């Protein structure tokens, strides 16, 4: 699906370098690329968009779960609600390519509706039904805020979703593939993937990035703050990556999105200026305190800025990430089912051997 070259700082998605796609195709086109192996022609794109629009509304049973999870973190609510979506499939255990594609469209269409409904319910308001005349990103922002978004904001969100649609064998994608490899179904695989995405070492970093910027407050305080954190053995969120040893190319794409948004909104620009100054300081201090570890800015640093300026709450950042990654997870599940090969790593046992159980009465 995608190739990550951590030394060259290169990300190829479905054969295209990220910069060929981001800002130039929408999430539906990128999903088609991963699900069907090629970008769609105009008719295929129109048909896919119509299908996804028709699937946006969520069943009442699922909405009950979102309401019951009103106080839970949005990513937990999404995981719980996602699990119920198999109730809405005629044959949820069918893992044929066509059944998988049906499930993929349903999940990709509904994730934004679930996240937006939970955001509204969490604020004591009623969810807003999806609007068929708006793009996927514009409709999501409409369902969250109750008004049509600025086109720059909708485009920024779509670019973000395409940027994070797939990223090699990351933890959540691997999780989805392990589950699918047992011939378990698409909804189960994706539900597990959400659990893996949630952690702060994976998709849960952007919320803490924003907390960090808030605590730092002004660029002259950045250096002291970072040194303290590192001295206390804590990690700086939004920096470092298991694969990238150079700058994450997704950070570049989102940095350009941030520039576009900052040009349009003065309020955002103040935060962006602070973030850029803090980023520079953090990189300098990391290089000094953790030499040779090649800790660079990762996607989550700029994700935090983009999602914040869309008016989204930090607690919903990781669930918003899932709204883009869902299409990638589904693509992997389709591929894994087609391969039909069980993923079952062997572990190396390092515990004791040759112990003898003397019996329950041996004292
Ligand atoms: N801040 C400070 N030190 C760090 C950071 C960081 N963000 N990341 C790694 N290090 C240090 C470690 O403390 C370790 O130092 P040591 O050699 O003195 O013990 C060294 O760098 C290597 O760390 P590892 O844990 O082995 O590196 P790994 O490749 O496993 O870590 C990870 C990758 C988990 C992303 C890490 O960089 C991190 O925790 N970053 C912060 C969280 C974050 O931004 N997550 C989002 C990742 S992007 C995504 O998943 C979509």
mmCIF file of C-alpha atoms and ligand atoms in Angstrom, residues 167 170 197 199-206 209 230 233-243 245 248 250 286 289-290 293 295 298-301 321 325, ligand 1:
data_model
loop_
_atom_site.group_PDB
_atom_site.id
_atom_site.type_symbol
_atom_site.label_atom_id
_atom_site.label_comp_id
_atom_site.label_asym_id
_atom_site.label_seq_id
_atom_site.Cartn_x
_atom_site.Cartn_y
_atom_site.Cartn_z
ATOM 1 C CA UNK A 167 1.972 4.636 6.463
ATOM 2 C CA UNK A 170 2.616 1.056 11.629
ATOM 3 C CA UNK A 197 -3.925 3.970 17.282
ATOM 4 C CA UNK A 199 -1.750 5.301 22.432
ATOM 5 C CA UNK A 200 0.423 8.430 22.737
ATOM 6 C CA UNK A 201 3.382 6.698 21.075
ATOM 7 C CA UNK A 202 1.261 6.292 17.925
ATOM 8 C CA UNK A 203 -1.764 8.480 17.110
ATOM 9 C CA UNK A 204 -2.360 9.987 20.513
ATOM 10 C CA UNK A 205 0.521 12.507 20.389
ATOM 11 C CA UNK A 206 -1.076 15.660 18.886
ATOM 12 C CA UNK A 209 1.681 18.619 21.500
ATOM 13 C CA UNK A 230 14.424 15.744 29.086
ATOM 14 C CA UNK A 233 13.309 11.524 31.457
ATOM 15 C CA UNK A 234 10.138 12.547 29.633
ATOM 16 C CA UNK A 235 9.626 12.443 25.855
ATOM 17 C CA UNK A 236 8.795 15.441 23.751
ATOM 18 C CA UNK A 237 5.600 14.737 21.838
ATOM 19 C CA UNK A 238 5.679 15.283 18.079
ATOM 20 C CA UNK A 239 9.379 14.388 17.788
ATOM 21 C CA UNK A 240 11.155 11.149 16.950
ATOM 22 C CA UNK A 241 9.967 8.268 14.836
ATOM 23 C CA UNK A 242 10.708 4.554 14.707
ATOM 24 C CA UNK A 243 11.315 4.663 10.946
ATOM 25 C CA UNK A 245 15.648 9.359 10.941
ATOM 26 C CA UNK A 248 8.888 13.110 8.384
ATOM 27 C CA UNK A 250 4.143 14.369 6.215
ATOM 28 C CA UNK A 286 17.302 17.193 21.271
ATOM 29 C CA UNK A 289 20.927 16.183 24.804
ATOM 30 C CA UNK A 290 20.199 13.058 22.689
ATOM 31 C CA UNK A 293 19.307 9.536 17.954
ATOM 32 C CA UNK A 295 15.042 12.876 16.619
ATOM 33 C CA UNK A 298 7.073 13.924 13.113
ATOM 34 C CA UNK A 299 3.605 14.218 11.562
ATOM 35 C CA UNK A 300 1.889 14.746 14.906
ATOM 36 C CA UNK A 301 3.479 18.126 15.604
ATOM 37 C CA UNK A 321 -6.818 10.916 12.589
ATOM 38 C CA UNK A 325 -6.519 6.195 8.414
HETATM 39 N N1 LIG B 1 11.691 12.949 23.159
HETATM 40 C C1 LIG B 1 12.812 12.686 23.863
HETATM 41 N N2 LIG B 1 13.571 11.590 23.672
HETATM 42 C C2 LIG B 1 13.170 10.734 22.732
HETATM 43 C C3 LIG B 1 12.019 10.947 21.943
HETATM 44 C C4 LIG B 1 11.280 12.117 22.189
HETATM 45 N N3 LIG B 1 10.160 12.400 21.490
HETATM 46 N N4 LIG B 1 11.859 9.922 21.081
HETATM 47 C C5 LIG B 1 12.886 9.088 21.309
HETATM 48 N N5 LIG B 1 13.671 9.573 22.299
HETATM 49 C C6 LIG B 1 14.910 9.009 22.823
HETATM 50 C C7 LIG B 1 14.638 7.884 23.793
HETATM 51 O O1 LIG B 1 14.468 8.350 25.110
HETATM 52 C C8 LIG B 1 15.890 7.064 23.615
HETATM 53 O O2 LIG B 1 16.913 7.706 24.307
HETATM 54 P P1 LIG B 1 18.097 6.845 24.993
HETATM 55 O O3 LIG B 1 18.879 6.258 23.857
HETATM 56 O O4 LIG B 1 18.865 7.888 25.765
HETATM 57 O O5 LIG B 1 17.445 5.807 25.854
HETATM 58 C C9 LIG B 1 16.191 7.202 22.130
HETATM 59 O O6 LIG B 1 15.620 8.440 21.732
HETATM 60 C C10 LIG B 1 15.599 6.096 21.277
HETATM 61 O O7 LIG B 1 14.271 5.915 21.683
HETATM 62 P P2 LIG B 1 13.378 4.669 21.255
HETATM 63 O O8 LIG B 1 12.224 4.552 22.178
HETATM 64 O O9 LIG B 1 14.247 3.452 21.092
HETATM 65 O O10 LIG B 1 12.952 5.116 19.824
HETATM 66 P P3 LIG B 1 11.719 4.558 19.044
HETATM 67 O O11 LIG B 1 12.120 4.527 17.636
HETATM 68 O O12 LIG B 1 11.199 3.300 19.621
HETATM 69 O O13 LIG B 1 10.635 5.695 19.327
HETATM 70 C C11 LIG B 1 8.694 6.955 19.148
HETATM 71 C C12 LIG B 1 9.735 6.139 18.394
HETATM 72 C C13 LIG B 1 7.879 6.011 20.052
HETATM 73 C C14 LIG B 1 7.743 7.610 18.154
HETATM 74 C C15 LIG B 1 9.414 8.027 20.017
HETATM 75 O O14 LIG B 1 10.215 8.846 19.202
HETATM 76 C C16 LIG B 1 8.479 8.864 20.853
HETATM 77 O O15 LIG B 1 8.070 8.437 21.925
HETATM 78 N N6 LIG B 1 8.079 10.078 20.353
HETATM 79 C C17 LIG B 1 7.131 10.908 21.070
HETATM 80 C C18 LIG B 1 5.717 10.470 20.807
HETATM 81 C C19 LIG B 1 5.249 10.812 19.401
HETATM 82 O O16 LIG B 1 5.519 11.889 18.884
HETATM 83 N N7 LIG B 1 4.522 9.852 18.800
HETATM 84 C C20 LIG B 1 3.986 10.001 17.439
HETATM 85 C C21 LIG B 1 4.780 9.176 16.470
HETATM 86 S S1 LIG B 1 4.199 9.417 14.792
HETATM 87 C C22 LIG B 1 2.892 8.332 14.601
HETATM 88 O O17 LIG B 1 2.850 7.285 15.168
HETATM 89 C C23 LIG B 1 1.762 8.681 13.716
#
